[in-house]
Amino acid sequence: MQKIELMAPAGNFESLQAAIDNGCDSIYFGVEQLNMRARATVNFTLDDLEEIEKRCSEKNVRTYLTLNTIIYDHDLSIVKTLIKRAKEANITAVIAMDQAVISMAREQQMEVHISTQINITNIETVKFYSMFADTIVLSRELSLRQVKKITEDIEKDQIKGPSGRLIEIEIFGHGALCMAVSGKCYMSLHSHNSSANRGACKQNCRKKYTVIDQETGFEMELDNEYIMSPKDLCTIDFLDQVGDAGIKVLKIEGRGRAPEYVAKVIKCYRDAIDSLANGTYDKEKVISWMQELEKVYNRGFWNGYYLGQKLGEWSKESGSHATQKKVYLGRGEHYFDKAKIAQFKIDAYDVAIGDTILVTGPTTGAQEMELKQMFVNDAPAEKATKGDEVTMKLDFKVRRSDKLYKIVKTEFAEN
Amino acid sequence: MVVITLQRKKCIGCNYCVELAPAQFQMSKKDGKTVLLHSIEKKGFFTIKSFDESIFDCSNEAKKACPVNIIEVKQI
Ligand code: SF4
């Protein structure tokens, strides 16, 4: 079994750093408006490309630029610019859906990955796209048995991409699934004129709906009103079967998620993939990974379509089932390099010895730890409250752009 | 007077404003974002003031259609 590449989402520098620090093999990110998270308030810009590449190449992390929205005529020149700049910045590959993007990337001799929006579900289509791409993301609606058949046929028929290597298959491993066929949805467009296919999904399938018979006015009885809102995909509990299907890349969804989410999910999957490789993957570990994954944003978990075509499992409540959440405490003020002491100003709530704290920032990523000691006004303290200047020993540099949080349990923690 | 403002940086280039108010908006081939024609920029906000009241309705339609809410249309 080949070792699976762990691919992390990066919506901003915080998440990017969190992904690198927790051991991803590759990251994917969007620049400017032409990606599926165009709506996000924070998005990378063209000028960030060099910095992204620098941080990643230092740790041998591959970089994939997503350019996977529908493309209009007026976009063509920016697409060209983006690909050109990505090539100059040594970005590893472009993830493409539109043929224009594929062809422009090939012109610039950039490696191409075929995005899930193309919905590849059979070996002939794999063969077709192998003329242009080295990595192909399969449709999310396939079972692992079907995925396995495709990877075996690639091997058998020796289907190679432009690089001369056998085609590598990528699948989704964890994160939000939506009701639409592999990321192609018109719901948001119809209801809010906000096209998901231009990266402006309003996620309105995540809401409660009632179905009413227009003729009689009767409401359809539904056990669960969130009829279009599937639970989140999780594969960590059958990762051995995923590996057995011959895939090369496992993609973690979540470019809109907070850095501590990326940190936690990547850490768990890193551990799981490594365990699989060294033969220590077992039930006990799975239980502890699941407990960790439940701590951060999730809508409940299910196995997607991978273990057979059973009907979707729908989430029962809106929003997250996370067992933990972060509470904002304050900002970084200073870091004394020699003594490794960080100083924070507490702007809200309070924090005490024994609390789990989280520091996030564009360079810091997401660092979580138990608070063992701290000083308020230079004296050792058990507790600090709003207005206090707090210092504590931290092994990593804290910057003024960093934020300090504490982790608290949510109502889902008791269940 | 009709005042139209566009926060151009956040535009995702979906083209709806152009479809609804082609006399006011045009897609830029340079960066794929919309241009508010004849506007003046101040700190990222592009503004036009026009005495032609007839442009209000279509511009307002564009405002309503914009998925990222970056068009402002006022009648003063
Ligand atoms: S409708 Fe909004 S997002 Fe779309 S092109 Fe116009 S300004 Fe840009």
PDB file of N, CA, C and O and ligand atoms in Angstrom, chain A residues 33 74 193 198 200, chain B residues 5-8 10-20 25-27 32-35 61-71, ligand 1:
ATOM      1  N   GLN A  33     -10.617  35.970  -6.792  1.00  0.00           N
ATOM      2  CA  GLN A  33     -12.033  35.569  -6.793  1.00  0.00           C
ATOM      3  C   GLN A  33     -12.336  34.212  -7.424  1.00  0.00           C
ATOM      4  O   GLN A  33     -13.417  33.699  -7.278  1.00  0.00           O
ATOM      5  N   HIS A  74     -14.588  37.252 -19.426  1.00  0.00           N
ATOM      6  CA  HIS A  74     -13.859  38.346 -18.766  1.00  0.00           C
ATOM      7  C   HIS A  74     -12.861  37.852 -17.722  1.00  0.00           C
ATOM      8  O   HIS A  74     -12.078  38.630 -17.192  1.00  0.00           O
ATOM      9  N   ASN A 193     -29.429  34.434  -5.773  1.00  0.00           N
ATOM     10  CA  ASN A 193     -28.679  34.959  -6.897  1.00  0.00           C
ATOM     11  C   ASN A 193     -27.178  34.894  -6.626  1.00  0.00           C
ATOM     12  O   ASN A 193     -26.416  35.736  -7.063  1.00  0.00           O
ATOM     13  N   ARG A 198     -19.476  30.041  -8.619  1.00  0.00           N
ATOM     14  CA  ARG A 198     -18.518  31.140  -8.678  1.00  0.00           C
ATOM     15  C   ARG A 198     -17.936  31.365  -7.283  1.00  0.00           C
ATOM     16  O   ARG A 198     -17.404  32.425  -6.978  1.00  0.00           O
ATOM     17  N   ALA A 200     -19.624  31.454  -4.408  1.00  0.00           N
ATOM     18  CA  ALA A 200     -20.427  32.307  -3.534  1.00  0.00           C
ATOM     19  C   ALA A 200     -21.583  31.536  -2.892  1.00  0.00           C
ATOM     20  O   ALA A 200     -22.677  32.072  -2.717  1.00  0.00           O
TER      21      ALA A 200
ATOM     22  N   THR B   5     -22.112  53.440  -5.207  1.00  0.00           N
ATOM     23  CA  THR B   5     -20.772  53.161  -4.666  1.00  0.00           C
ATOM     24  C   THR B   5     -20.457  51.680  -4.849  1.00  0.00           C
ATOM     25  O   THR B   5     -21.325  50.826  -4.662  1.00  0.00           O
ATOM     26  N   LEU B   6     -19.224  51.408  -5.192  1.00  0.00           N
ATOM     27  CA  LEU B   6     -18.782  50.015  -5.371  1.00  0.00           C
ATOM     28  C   LEU B   6     -17.511  49.779  -4.569  1.00  0.00           C
ATOM     29  O   LEU B   6     -16.551  50.528  -4.665  1.00  0.00           O
ATOM     30  N   GLN B   7     -17.561  48.726  -3.753  1.00  0.00           N
ATOM     31  CA  GLN B   7     -16.354  48.341  -2.992  1.00  0.00           C
ATOM     32  C   GLN B   7     -15.628  47.308  -3.828  1.00  0.00           C
ATOM     33  O   GLN B   7     -15.774  46.110  -3.634  1.00  0.00           O
ATOM     34  N   ARG B   8     -14.874  47.785  -4.770  1.00  0.00           N
ATOM     35  CA  ARG B   8     -14.423  46.952  -5.872  1.00  0.00           C
ATOM     36  C   ARG B   8     -13.574  45.745  -5.469  1.00  0.00           C
ATOM     37  O   ARG B   8     -13.677  44.669  -6.058  1.00  0.00           O
ATOM     38  N   LYS B  10     -13.698  43.597  -3.242  1.00  0.00           N
ATOM     39  CA  LYS B  10     -14.380  42.365  -2.842  1.00  0.00           C
ATOM     40  C   LYS B  10     -15.178  41.707  -3.968  1.00  0.00           C
ATOM     41  O   LYS B  10     -15.858  40.712  -3.769  1.00  0.00           O
ATOM     42  N   CYS B  11     -15.158  42.314  -5.164  1.00  0.00           N
ATOM     43  CA  CYS B  11     -15.944  41.785  -6.287  1.00  0.00           C
ATOM     44  C   CYS B  11     -15.469  40.379  -6.665  1.00  0.00           C
ATOM     45  O   CYS B  11     -14.274  40.114  -6.755  1.00  0.00           O
ATOM     46  N   ILE B  12     -16.439  39.460  -6.876  1.00  0.00           N
ATOM     47  CA  ILE B  12     -16.048  38.106  -7.284  1.00  0.00           C
ATOM     48  C   ILE B  12     -16.271  37.890  -8.790  1.00  0.00           C
ATOM     49  O   ILE B  12     -16.228  36.778  -9.293  1.00  0.00           O
ATOM     50  N   GLY B  13     -16.562  38.980  -9.478  1.00  0.00           N
ATOM     51  CA  GLY B  13     -16.627  38.925 -10.942  1.00  0.00           C
ATOM     52  C   GLY B  13     -17.731  38.062 -11.506  1.00  0.00           C
ATOM     53  O   GLY B  13     -17.557  37.421 -12.533  1.00  0.00           O
ATOM     54  N   CYS B  14     -18.889  38.056 -10.847  1.00  0.00           N
ATOM     55  CA  CYS B  14     -19.945  37.152 -11.300  1.00  0.00           C
ATOM     56  C   CYS B  14     -20.736  37.711 -12.482  1.00  0.00           C
ATOM     57  O   CYS B  14     -21.505  37.006 -13.099  1.00  0.00           O
ATOM     58  N   ASN B  15     -20.604  39.007 -12.733  1.00  0.00           N
ATOM     59  CA  ASN B  15     -21.191  39.592 -13.936  1.00  0.00           C
ATOM     60  C   ASN B  15     -22.658  40.039 -13.795  1.00  0.00           C
ATOM     61  O   ASN B  15     -23.225  40.602 -14.712  1.00  0.00           O
ATOM     62  N   TYR B  16     -23.293  39.763 -12.646  1.00  0.00           N
ATOM     63  CA  TYR B  16     -24.724  40.088 -12.542  1.00  0.00           C
ATOM     64  C   TYR B  16     -24.993  41.575 -12.691  1.00  0.00           C
ATOM     65  O   TYR B  16     -25.965  41.986 -13.326  1.00  0.00           O
ATOM     66  N   CYS B  17     -24.160  42.417 -12.083  1.00  0.00           N
ATOM     67  CA  CYS B  17     -24.400  43.858 -12.134  1.00  0.00           C
ATOM     68  C   CYS B  17     -24.373  44.351 -13.584  1.00  0.00           C
ATOM     69  O   CYS B  17     -25.163  45.202 -13.973  1.00  0.00           O
ATOM     70  N   VAL B  18     -23.477  43.755 -14.373  1.00  0.00           N
ATOM     71  CA  VAL B  18     -23.380  44.157 -15.780  1.00  0.00           C
ATOM     72  C   VAL B  18     -24.649  43.775 -16.539  1.00  0.00           C
ATOM     73  O   VAL B  18     -25.167  44.538 -17.351  1.00  0.00           O
ATOM     74  N   GLU B  19     -25.181  42.598 -16.220  1.00  0.00           N
ATOM     75  CA  GLU B  19     -26.406  42.163 -16.896  1.00  0.00           C
ATOM     76  C   GLU B  19     -27.570  43.095 -16.573  1.00  0.00           C
ATOM     77  O   GLU B  19     -28.427  43.348 -17.404  1.00  0.00           O
ATOM     78  N   LEU B  20     -27.600  43.593 -15.350  1.00  0.00           N
ATOM     79  CA  LEU B  20     -28.741  44.394 -14.921  1.00  0.00           C
ATOM     80  C   LEU B  20     -28.563  45.888 -15.184  1.00  0.00           C
ATOM     81  O   LEU B  20     -29.528  46.599 -15.413  1.00  0.00           O
ATOM     82  N   PHE B  25     -22.089  49.458 -15.295  1.00  0.00           N
ATOM     83  CA  PHE B  25     -21.013  48.514 -14.955  1.00  0.00           C
ATOM     84  C   PHE B  25     -20.454  47.822 -16.185  1.00  0.00           C
ATOM     85  O   PHE B  25     -21.174  47.583 -17.157  1.00  0.00           O
ATOM     86  N   GLN B  26     -19.183  47.461 -16.112  1.00  0.00           N
ATOM     87  CA  GLN B  26     -18.562  46.718 -17.196  1.00  0.00           C
ATOM     88  C   GLN B  26     -17.497  45.801 -16.589  1.00  0.00           C
ATOM     89  O   GLN B  26     -16.781  46.224 -15.687  1.00  0.00           O
ATOM     90  N   MET B  27     -17.415  44.577 -17.076  1.00  0.00           N
ATOM     91  CA  MET B  27     -16.399  43.680 -16.532  1.00  0.00           C
ATOM     92  C   MET B  27     -15.027  44.084 -17.065  1.00  0.00           C
ATOM     93  O   MET B  27     -14.876  44.346 -18.250  1.00  0.00           O
ATOM     94  N   GLY B  32     -10.810  40.777 -14.125  1.00  0.00           N
ATOM     95  CA  GLY B  32     -12.031  39.987 -13.984  1.00  0.00           C
ATOM     96  C   GLY B  32     -13.023  40.529 -12.979  1.00  0.00           C
ATOM     97  O   GLY B  32     -13.988  39.852 -12.628  1.00  0.00           O
ATOM     98  N   LYS B  33     -12.796  41.739 -12.490  1.00  0.00           N
ATOM     99  CA  LYS B  33     -13.764  42.345 -11.575  1.00  0.00           C
ATOM    100  C   LYS B  33     -14.528  43.432 -12.320  1.00  0.00           C
ATOM    101  O   LYS B  33     -14.104  43.908 -13.364  1.00  0.00           O
ATOM    102  N   THR B  34     -15.662  43.857 -11.740  1.00  0.00           N
ATOM    103  CA  THR B  34     -16.468  44.847 -12.420  1.00  0.00           C
ATOM    104  C   THR B  34     -15.882  46.247 -12.263  1.00  0.00           C
ATOM    105  O   THR B  34     -15.144  46.525 -11.314  1.00  0.00           O
ATOM    106  N   VAL B  35     -16.225  47.120 -13.221  1.00  0.00           N
ATOM    107  CA  VAL B  35     -15.802  48.520 -13.142  1.00  0.00           C
ATOM    108  C   VAL B  35     -17.055  49.379 -13.103  1.00  0.00           C
ATOM    109  O   VAL B  35     -17.952  49.199 -13.923  1.00  0.00           O
ATOM    110  N   GLU B  61     -31.357  47.297  -8.964  1.00  0.00           N
ATOM    111  CA  GLU B  61     -31.476  45.864  -9.261  1.00  0.00           C
ATOM    112  C   GLU B  61     -30.100  45.196  -9.162  1.00  0.00           C
ATOM    113  O   GLU B  61     -29.965  44.107  -8.607  1.00  0.00           O
ATOM    114  N   ALA B  62     -29.103  45.865  -9.684  1.00  0.00           N
ATOM    115  CA  ALA B  62     -27.727  45.339  -9.615  1.00  0.00           C
ATOM    116  C   ALA B  62     -27.300  45.213  -8.164  1.00  0.00           C
ATOM    117  O   ALA B  62     -26.707  44.210  -7.757  1.00  0.00           O
ATOM    118  N   LYS B  63     -27.618  46.208  -7.380  1.00  0.00           N
ATOM    119  CA  LYS B  63     -27.292  46.181  -5.949  1.00  0.00           C
ATOM    120  C   LYS B  63     -27.915  44.952  -5.294  1.00  0.00           C
ATOM    121  O   LYS B  63     -27.262  44.217  -4.555  1.00  0.00           O
ATOM    122  N   LYS B  64     -29.198  44.731  -5.593  1.00  0.00           N
ATOM    123  CA  LYS B  64     -29.902  43.596  -4.978  1.00  0.00           C
ATOM    124  C   LYS B  64     -29.333  42.253  -5.437  1.00  0.00           C
ATOM    125  O   LYS B  64     -29.315  41.275  -4.696  1.00  0.00           O
ATOM    126  N   ALA B  65     -28.861  42.226  -6.675  1.00  0.00           N
ATOM    127  CA  ALA B  65     -28.370  40.950  -7.216  1.00  0.00           C
ATOM    128  C   ALA B  65     -26.955  40.605  -6.767  1.00  0.00           C
ATOM    129  O   ALA B  65     -26.583  39.432  -6.736  1.00  0.00           O
ATOM    130  N   CYS B  66     -26.191  41.606  -6.421  1.00  0.00           N
ATOM    131  CA  CYS B  66     -24.778  41.347  -6.095  1.00  0.00           C
ATOM    132  C   CYS B  66     -24.659  40.386  -4.911  1.00  0.00           C
ATOM    133  O   CYS B  66     -25.123  40.674  -3.816  1.00  0.00           O
ATOM    134  N   PRO B  67     -24.064  39.213  -5.117  1.00  0.00           N
ATOM    135  CA  PRO B  67     -24.015  38.210  -4.049  1.00  0.00           C
ATOM    136  C   PRO B  67     -23.112  38.595  -2.884  1.00  0.00           C
ATOM    137  O   PRO B  67     -23.230  38.034  -1.814  1.00  0.00           O
ATOM    138  N   VAL B  68     -22.221  39.538  -3.102  1.00  0.00           N
ATOM    139  CA  VAL B  68     -21.343  39.903  -1.985  1.00  0.00           C
ATOM    140  C   VAL B  68     -21.662  41.301  -1.413  1.00  0.00           C
ATOM    141  O   VAL B  68     -20.891  41.837  -0.605  1.00  0.00           O
ATOM    142  N   ASN B  69     -22.802  41.835  -1.810  1.00  0.00           N
ATOM    143  CA  ASN B  69     -23.292  43.122  -1.261  1.00  0.00           C
ATOM    144  C   ASN B  69     -22.259  44.242  -1.239  1.00  0.00           C
ATOM    145  O   ASN B  69     -22.003  44.828  -0.195  1.00  0.00           O
ATOM    146  N   ILE B  70     -21.693  44.519  -2.384  1.00  0.00           N
ATOM    147  CA  ILE B  70     -20.674  45.569  -2.376  1.00  0.00           C
ATOM    148  C   ILE B  70     -21.099  46.777  -3.205  1.00  0.00           C
ATOM    149  O   ILE B  70     -20.320  47.679  -3.438  1.00  0.00           O
ATOM    150  N   ILE B  71     -22.379  46.744  -3.643  1.00  0.00           N
ATOM    151  CA  ILE B  71     -22.886  47.897  -4.394  1.00  0.00           C
ATOM    152  C   ILE B  71     -23.874  48.644  -3.512  1.00  0.00           C
ATOM    153  O   ILE B  71     -24.750  48.041  -2.889  1.00  0.00           O
TER     154      ILE B  71
HETATM  155  S1  SF4 C   1     -22.606  41.688  -8.919  1.00  0.00           S
HETATM  156 FE1  SF4 C   1     -21.160  42.188  -7.293  1.00  0.00          FE
HETATM  157  S2  SF4 C   1     -19.694  40.517  -7.282  1.00  0.00           S
HETATM  158 FE2  SF4 C   1     -20.831  40.343  -9.177  1.00  0.00          FE
HETATM  159  S3  SF4 C   1     -19.570  41.423 -10.668  1.00  0.00           S
HETATM  160 FE3  SF4 C   1     -21.021  42.896  -9.885  1.00  0.00          FE
HETATM  161  S4  SF4 C   1     -20.022  43.870  -8.139  1.00  0.00           S
HETATM  162 FE4  SF4 C   1     -18.853  42.041  -8.655  1.00  0.00          FE
END
